[in-house]
XYZ file of C-alpha atoms in Angstrom:
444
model
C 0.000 0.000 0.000
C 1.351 3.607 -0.804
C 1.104 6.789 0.876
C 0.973 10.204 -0.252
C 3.303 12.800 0.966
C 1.723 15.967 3.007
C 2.174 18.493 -0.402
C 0.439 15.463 -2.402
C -2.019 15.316 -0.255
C -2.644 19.353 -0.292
C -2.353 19.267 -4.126
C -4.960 16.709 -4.311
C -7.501 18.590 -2.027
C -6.648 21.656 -4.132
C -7.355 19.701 -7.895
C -10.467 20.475 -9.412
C -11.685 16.761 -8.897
C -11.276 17.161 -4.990
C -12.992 20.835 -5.066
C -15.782 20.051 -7.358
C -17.290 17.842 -5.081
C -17.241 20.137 -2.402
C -18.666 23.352 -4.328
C -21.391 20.726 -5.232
C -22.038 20.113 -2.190
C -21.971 23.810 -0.868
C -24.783 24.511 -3.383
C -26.767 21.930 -2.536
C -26.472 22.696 1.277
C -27.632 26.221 0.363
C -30.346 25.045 -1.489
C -31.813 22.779 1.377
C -31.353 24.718 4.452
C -33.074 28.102 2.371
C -36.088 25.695 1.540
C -35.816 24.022 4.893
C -36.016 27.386 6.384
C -39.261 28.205 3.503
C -41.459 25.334 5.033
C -40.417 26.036 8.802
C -41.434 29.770 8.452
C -44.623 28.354 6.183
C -45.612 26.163 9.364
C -44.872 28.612 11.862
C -46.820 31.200 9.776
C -50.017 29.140 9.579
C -50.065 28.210 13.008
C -48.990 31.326 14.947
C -49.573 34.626 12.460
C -53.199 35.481 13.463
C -52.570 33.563 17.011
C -53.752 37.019 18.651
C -56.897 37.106 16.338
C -57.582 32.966 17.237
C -57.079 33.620 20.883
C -59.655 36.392 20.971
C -61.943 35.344 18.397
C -61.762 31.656 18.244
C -61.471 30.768 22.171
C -63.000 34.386 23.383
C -60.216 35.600 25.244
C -60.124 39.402 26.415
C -57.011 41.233 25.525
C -56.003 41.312 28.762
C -55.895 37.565 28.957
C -54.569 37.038 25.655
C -51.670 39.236 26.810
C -51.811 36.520 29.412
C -51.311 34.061 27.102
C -48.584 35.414 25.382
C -46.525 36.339 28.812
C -46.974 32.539 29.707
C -45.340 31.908 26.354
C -42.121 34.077 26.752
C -41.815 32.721 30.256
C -41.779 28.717 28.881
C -38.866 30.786 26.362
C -37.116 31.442 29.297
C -36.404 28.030 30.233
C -35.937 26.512 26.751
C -33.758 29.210 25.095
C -30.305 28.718 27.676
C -30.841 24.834 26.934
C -31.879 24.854 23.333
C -28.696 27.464 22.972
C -26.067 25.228 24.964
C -27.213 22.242 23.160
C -26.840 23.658 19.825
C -23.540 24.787 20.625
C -22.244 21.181 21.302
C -23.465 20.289 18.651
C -21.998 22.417 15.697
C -23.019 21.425 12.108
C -24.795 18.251 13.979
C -28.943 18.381 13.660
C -29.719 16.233 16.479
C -32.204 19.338 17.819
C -33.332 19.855 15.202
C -34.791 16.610 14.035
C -36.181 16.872 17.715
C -38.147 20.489 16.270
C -39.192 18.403 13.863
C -40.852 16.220 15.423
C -42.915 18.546 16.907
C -43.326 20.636 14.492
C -45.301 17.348 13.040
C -48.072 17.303 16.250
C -49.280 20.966 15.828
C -52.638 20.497 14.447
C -53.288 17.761 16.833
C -51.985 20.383 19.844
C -53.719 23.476 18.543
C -56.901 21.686 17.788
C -57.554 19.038 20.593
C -55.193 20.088 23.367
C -54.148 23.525 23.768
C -57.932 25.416 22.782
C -59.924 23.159 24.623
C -57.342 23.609 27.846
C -57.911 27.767 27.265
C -60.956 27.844 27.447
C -61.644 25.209 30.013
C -58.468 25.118 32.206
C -57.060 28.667 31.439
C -54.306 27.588 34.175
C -53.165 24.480 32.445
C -53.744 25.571 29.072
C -51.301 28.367 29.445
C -48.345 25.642 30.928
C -48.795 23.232 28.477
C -49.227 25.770 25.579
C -46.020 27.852 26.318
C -44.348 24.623 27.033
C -45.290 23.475 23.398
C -44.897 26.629 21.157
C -41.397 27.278 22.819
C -39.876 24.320 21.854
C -41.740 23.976 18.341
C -41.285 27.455 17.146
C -40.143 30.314 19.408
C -36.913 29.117 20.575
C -37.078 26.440 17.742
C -36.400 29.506 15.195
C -33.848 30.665 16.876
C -32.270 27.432 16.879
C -32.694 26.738 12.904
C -31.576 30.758 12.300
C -28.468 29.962 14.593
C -27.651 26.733 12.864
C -28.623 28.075 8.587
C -26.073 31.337 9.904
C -23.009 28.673 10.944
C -23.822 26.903 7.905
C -23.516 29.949 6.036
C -20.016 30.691 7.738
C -18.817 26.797 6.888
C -19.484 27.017 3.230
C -19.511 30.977 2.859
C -22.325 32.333 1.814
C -24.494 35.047 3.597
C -26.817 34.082 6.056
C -29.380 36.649 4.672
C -29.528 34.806 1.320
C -30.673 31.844 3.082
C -32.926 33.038 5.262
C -34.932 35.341 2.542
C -36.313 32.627 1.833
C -37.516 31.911 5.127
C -39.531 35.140 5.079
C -41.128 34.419 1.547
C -42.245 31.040 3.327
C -43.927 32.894 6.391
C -45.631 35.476 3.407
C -46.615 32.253 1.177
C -48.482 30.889 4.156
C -49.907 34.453 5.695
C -51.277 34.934 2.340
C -54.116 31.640 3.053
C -53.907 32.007 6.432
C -57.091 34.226 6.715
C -58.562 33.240 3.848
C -58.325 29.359 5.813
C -59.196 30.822 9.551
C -62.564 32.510 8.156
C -63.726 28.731 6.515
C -62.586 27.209 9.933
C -59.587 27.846 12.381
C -58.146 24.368 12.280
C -57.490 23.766 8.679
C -54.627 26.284 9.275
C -53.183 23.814 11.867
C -53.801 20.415 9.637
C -51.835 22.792 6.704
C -48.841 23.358 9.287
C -48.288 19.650 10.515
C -48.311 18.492 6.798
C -45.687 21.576 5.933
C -43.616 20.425 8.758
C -43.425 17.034 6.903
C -41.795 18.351 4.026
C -39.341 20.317 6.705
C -38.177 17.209 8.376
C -37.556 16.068 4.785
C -35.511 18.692 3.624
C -33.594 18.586 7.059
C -32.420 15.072 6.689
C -30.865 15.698 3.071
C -28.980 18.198 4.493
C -25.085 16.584 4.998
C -21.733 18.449 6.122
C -19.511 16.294 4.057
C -15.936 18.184 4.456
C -14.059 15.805 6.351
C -11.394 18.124 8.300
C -13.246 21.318 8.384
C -16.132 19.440 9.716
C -14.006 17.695 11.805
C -12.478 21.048 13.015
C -15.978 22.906 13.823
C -16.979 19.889 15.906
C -13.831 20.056 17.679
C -14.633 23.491 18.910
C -18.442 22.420 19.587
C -16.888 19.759 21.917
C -14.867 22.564 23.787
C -17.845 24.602 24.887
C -18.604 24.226 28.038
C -21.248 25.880 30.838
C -18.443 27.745 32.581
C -18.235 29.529 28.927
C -21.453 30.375 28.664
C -21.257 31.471 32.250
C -18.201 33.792 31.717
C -20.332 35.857 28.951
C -21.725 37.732 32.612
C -18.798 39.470 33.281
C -18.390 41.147 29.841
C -19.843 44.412 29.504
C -20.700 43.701 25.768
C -23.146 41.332 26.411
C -24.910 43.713 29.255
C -24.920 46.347 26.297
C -26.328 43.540 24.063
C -28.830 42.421 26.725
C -29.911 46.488 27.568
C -30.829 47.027 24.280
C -32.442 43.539 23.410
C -34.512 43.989 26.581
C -35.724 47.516 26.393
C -36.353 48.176 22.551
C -36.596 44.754 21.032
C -39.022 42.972 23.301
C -41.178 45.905 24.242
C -41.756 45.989 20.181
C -42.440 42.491 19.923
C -44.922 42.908 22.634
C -46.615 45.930 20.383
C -46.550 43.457 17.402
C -48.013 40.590 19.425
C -51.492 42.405 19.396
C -51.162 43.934 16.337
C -53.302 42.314 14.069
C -56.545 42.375 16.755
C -55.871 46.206 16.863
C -55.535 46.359 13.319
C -59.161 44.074 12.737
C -60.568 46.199 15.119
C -60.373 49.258 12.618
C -62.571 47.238 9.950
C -66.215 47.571 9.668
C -66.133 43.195 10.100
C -64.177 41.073 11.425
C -63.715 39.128 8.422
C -63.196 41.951 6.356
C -60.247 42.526 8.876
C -58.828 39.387 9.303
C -58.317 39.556 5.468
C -56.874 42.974 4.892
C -54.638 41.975 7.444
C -53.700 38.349 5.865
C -52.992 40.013 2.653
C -50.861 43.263 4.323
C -48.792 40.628 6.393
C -48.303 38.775 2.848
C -47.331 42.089 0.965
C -44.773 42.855 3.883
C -43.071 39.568 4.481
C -42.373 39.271 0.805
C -40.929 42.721 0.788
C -38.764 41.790 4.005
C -37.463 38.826 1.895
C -36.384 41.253 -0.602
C -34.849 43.491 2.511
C -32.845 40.041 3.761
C -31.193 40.043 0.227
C -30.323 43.865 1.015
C -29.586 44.536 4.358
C -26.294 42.523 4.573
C -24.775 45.347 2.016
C -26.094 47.594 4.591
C -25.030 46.268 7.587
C -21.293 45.709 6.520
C -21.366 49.763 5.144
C -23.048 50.849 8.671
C -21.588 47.844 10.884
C -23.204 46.004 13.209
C -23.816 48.371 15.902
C -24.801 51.382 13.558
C -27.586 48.841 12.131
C -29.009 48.280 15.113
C -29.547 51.264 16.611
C -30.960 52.057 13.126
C -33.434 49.541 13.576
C -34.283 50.500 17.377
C -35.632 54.135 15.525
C -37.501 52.046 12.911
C -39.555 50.367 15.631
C -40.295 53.949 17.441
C -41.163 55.210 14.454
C -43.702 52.039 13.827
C -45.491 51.872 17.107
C -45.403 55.932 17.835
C -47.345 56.329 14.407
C -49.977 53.119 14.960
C -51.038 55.627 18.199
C -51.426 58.759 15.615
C -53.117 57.070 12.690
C -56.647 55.616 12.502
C -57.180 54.919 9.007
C -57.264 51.489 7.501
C -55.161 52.428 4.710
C -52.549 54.509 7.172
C -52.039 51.596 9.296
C -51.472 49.526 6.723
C -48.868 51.565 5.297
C -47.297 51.943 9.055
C -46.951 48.121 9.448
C -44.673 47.707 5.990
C -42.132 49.255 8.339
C -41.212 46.213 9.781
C -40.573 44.521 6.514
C -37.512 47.460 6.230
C -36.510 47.038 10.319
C -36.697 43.182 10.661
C -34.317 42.097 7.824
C -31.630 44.936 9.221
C -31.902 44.006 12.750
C -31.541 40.406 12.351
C -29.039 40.509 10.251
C -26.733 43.152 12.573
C -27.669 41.202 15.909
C -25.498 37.803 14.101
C -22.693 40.298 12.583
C -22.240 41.653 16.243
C -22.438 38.561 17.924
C -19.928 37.088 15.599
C -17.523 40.200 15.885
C -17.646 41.054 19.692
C -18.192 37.341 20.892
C -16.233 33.987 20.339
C -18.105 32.278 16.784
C -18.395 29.114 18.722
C -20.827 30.125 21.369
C -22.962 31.941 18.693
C -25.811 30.196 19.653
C -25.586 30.408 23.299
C -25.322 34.433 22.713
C -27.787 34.480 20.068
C -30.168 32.808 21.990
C -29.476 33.672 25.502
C -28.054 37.774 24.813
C -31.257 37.922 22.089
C -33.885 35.650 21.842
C -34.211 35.038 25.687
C -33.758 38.257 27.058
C -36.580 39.159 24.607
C -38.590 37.073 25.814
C -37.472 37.923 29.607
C -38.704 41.683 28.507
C -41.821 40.441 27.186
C -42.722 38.631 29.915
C -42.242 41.898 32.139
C -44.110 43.915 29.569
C -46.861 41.708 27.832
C -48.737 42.196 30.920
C -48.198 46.133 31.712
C -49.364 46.404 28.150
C -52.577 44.537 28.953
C -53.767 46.836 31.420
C -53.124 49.566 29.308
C -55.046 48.326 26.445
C -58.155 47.498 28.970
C -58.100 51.025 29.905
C -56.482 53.635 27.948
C -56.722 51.640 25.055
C -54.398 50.810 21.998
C -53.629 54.359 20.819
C -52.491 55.982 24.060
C -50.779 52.639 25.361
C -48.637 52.394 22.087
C -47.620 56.189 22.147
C -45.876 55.373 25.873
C -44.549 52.240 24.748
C -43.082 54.453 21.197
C -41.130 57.247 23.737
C -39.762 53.926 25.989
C -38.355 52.238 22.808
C -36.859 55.654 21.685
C -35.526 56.764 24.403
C -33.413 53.307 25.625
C -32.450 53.567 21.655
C -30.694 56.539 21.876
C -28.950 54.779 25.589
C -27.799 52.104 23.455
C -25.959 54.282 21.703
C -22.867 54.409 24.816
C -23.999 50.790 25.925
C -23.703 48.990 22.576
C -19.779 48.054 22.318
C -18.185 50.312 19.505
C -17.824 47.848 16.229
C -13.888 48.579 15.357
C -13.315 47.423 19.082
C -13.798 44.162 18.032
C -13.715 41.046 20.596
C -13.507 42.295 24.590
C -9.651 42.367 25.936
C -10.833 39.467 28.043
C -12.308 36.690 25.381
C -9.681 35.113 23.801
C -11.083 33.209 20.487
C -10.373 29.523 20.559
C -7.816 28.705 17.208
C -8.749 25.521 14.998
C -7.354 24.592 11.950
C -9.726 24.789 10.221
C -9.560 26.809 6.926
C -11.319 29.590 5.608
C -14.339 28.940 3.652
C -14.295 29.677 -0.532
C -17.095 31.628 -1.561
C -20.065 29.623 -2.696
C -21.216 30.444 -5.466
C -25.180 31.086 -4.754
């Protein structure tokens, strides 16, 4: 038997017969986790994007208790996102959580339909455990999760993470567009829709393979490394207390706004139908326009930088919720909530480019879900509530103007607290060295 020398074996892996393989491969990767990301987005859209208008129409929930509801919900984030994150981690370019998403992704017609709406409106108690329980690890933290994962994908092979997940965002406007359409002929043919998209998910997941022996070898190597005392150590940075600040005060009190949304915005109809509609087809218009914004905001983000973006995006959600207080009109409205298909795509994007430049890459997901998604949902869980009472007594209008001047003015705080982007990573966070190589660009 013969063996090749070192230099023959890096001439080898640099002939076109070794590389072709591998760009093949890169394409293909890009081409499943952008679909896989389509159908997740297309169940998550018919399942969750008029949950607000189910909860008060459907099962006859006040908004007060469908604020409730959605509280419950971020807490059961709480105590998913640190494990979902830490697992991931580990795991690197593995999709061991993922397959478990999957599965449950597969029972949420069943849920919706025979578990969690009967529980609401006959156990609230229960119903709001089991339900937060549920939609956490399906679809709130499971996003997360997938976005985390497609973005380290993206960084393996070299391609933008925004390219991929455009497509997401056309999948959540594909569905939105039948959603309402499907909830006026009956609420739970959106769910049976959802568990049969979920199918072709788990499909799309499995075909997925990382077949680059030594890089792959390399990333797992660092997976294997992280540890809790890592994830631990991110508290004494000041970086991620910036992070967490703005994340807290801006992005959750907006989600919160955007939560109840849609039964504000049916409210302003002369039906409910005629609502639920308008609103089905808006939501459509503006998620396919925010795919077109996650094509665009990565050149925008790299010009600006990470921390410029964001702050950019913290006045782009002022702006949104101070003008739903000012304006009345249906047509107004609807021309205020296209705003979030320009904010969305530039905040998501900048919130990975600063993890990855102020933190260590391998902990990405930790950070990402930990110094984002969960302290969102720590804020909304604070908030949801608060903005309950205010919409049972001062109503929408007034309670979004007050909740517009809180998002502006911790924006404009974020502008010392955010970490300065040409800093780079804190004196004190050393990045762990692999051998791995540099990506090539895949061509997408």
């Amino acid at each position: 038997m013969t063996t090749q020398s070192p230099a023959n074996e890096s001439r080898a892996a640099q002939s076109p017969a070794a590389t072709a393989p591998g760009r093949s491969r890169r394409g293909l990767n890009f081409t499943l986790i952008s679909a896989a990301l389509f159908m997740f987005f297309v169940t998550w859209s018919l399942s969750w994007s008029l949950f607000s208008i189910w909860l008060t129409q459907d099962i006859g929930l006040s908004a007060g208790r469908s604020s409730l509801v959605v509280s419950a919900n971020a807490i059961g984030c709480l105590v998913t996102m640190p494990v979902y994150g830490f697992i991931q981690d580990r795991l690197g370019l593995r999709k061991n959580l993922l397959y478990w998403v999957g599965g449950l992704m597969l029972l949420v017609g069943p849920m919706y339909i025979y578990v969690y709406g009967p529980l609401l409106k006959t156990h609230f108690a229960i119903g709001l455990i089991v339900g937060s329980a549920y939609l956490a690890m399906a679809f709130a933290v499971a996003v997360a999760t997938l976005e985390s994962y497609a973005e380290r994908l993206g960084r393996f092979h070299g391609f933008e993470f925004g390219r991929a997940r455009m497509f997401g965002s056309l999948g959540w406007a594909a569905a939105t567009f039948f959603a309402g359409r499907l909830f006026n002929i009956d609420s739970d043919l959106n769910f049976w829709a959802a568990s049969v998209a979920a199918a072709v998910f788990l499909v799309l997941l499995v075909a997925i393979r990382v077949t680059n022996g030594r890089r792959a070898a390399a990333v797992d190597h660092a997976a294997s490394s992280v540890s809790v005392a890592d994830v631990k150590s991110l508290l004494a940075y000041p970086a991620f207390w910036g992070l967490l600040l703005f994340v807290v005060a801006v992005t959750a009190t907006y989600n919160t706004y955007d939560a109840m949304f849609p039964s504000y915005f049916a409210s302003l109809f002369s039906t409910t139908a005629d609502g639920n509609r308008m609103y089905s087809d808006l939501n459509s218009v503006q998620v396919f326009l925010e795919a077109g914004g996650m094509a665009l905001a990565p050149f925008l983000v790299n010009r600006l930088g990470p921390k410029r973006s964001l702050l950019v995006s913290g006045f782009i959600m002022a702006t949104r919720i101070c003008l739903s207080g000012l304006v009345t009109d249906p047509v107004a409205i609807s021309a205020v909530k296209l705003l979030h298909a320009v904010e969305l795509p530039i905040m998501l994007i900048a919130i990975f480019k600063y993890i990855n430049r102020h933190f260590e890459p391998r902990l990405s997901s930790s950070i990402y879900l930990v110094g984002f998604q969960l302290a969102t949902q720590v804020g909304a869980a604070v908030i949801s509530p608060l903005a309950g009472i205010g919409y049972d007594s001062i109503g929408y209008a007034h309670t979004y103007l007050i909740m517009s001047g809180f998002v502006a003015a911790f924006t404009l705080i974020s502008v010392r607290t955010l970490r300065t982007d040409g800093k780079g990573l804190p004196e004190a966070v050393a990045p762990v060295v692999t051998t791995e190589p540099a990506p090539e660009p895949a061509k997408v």
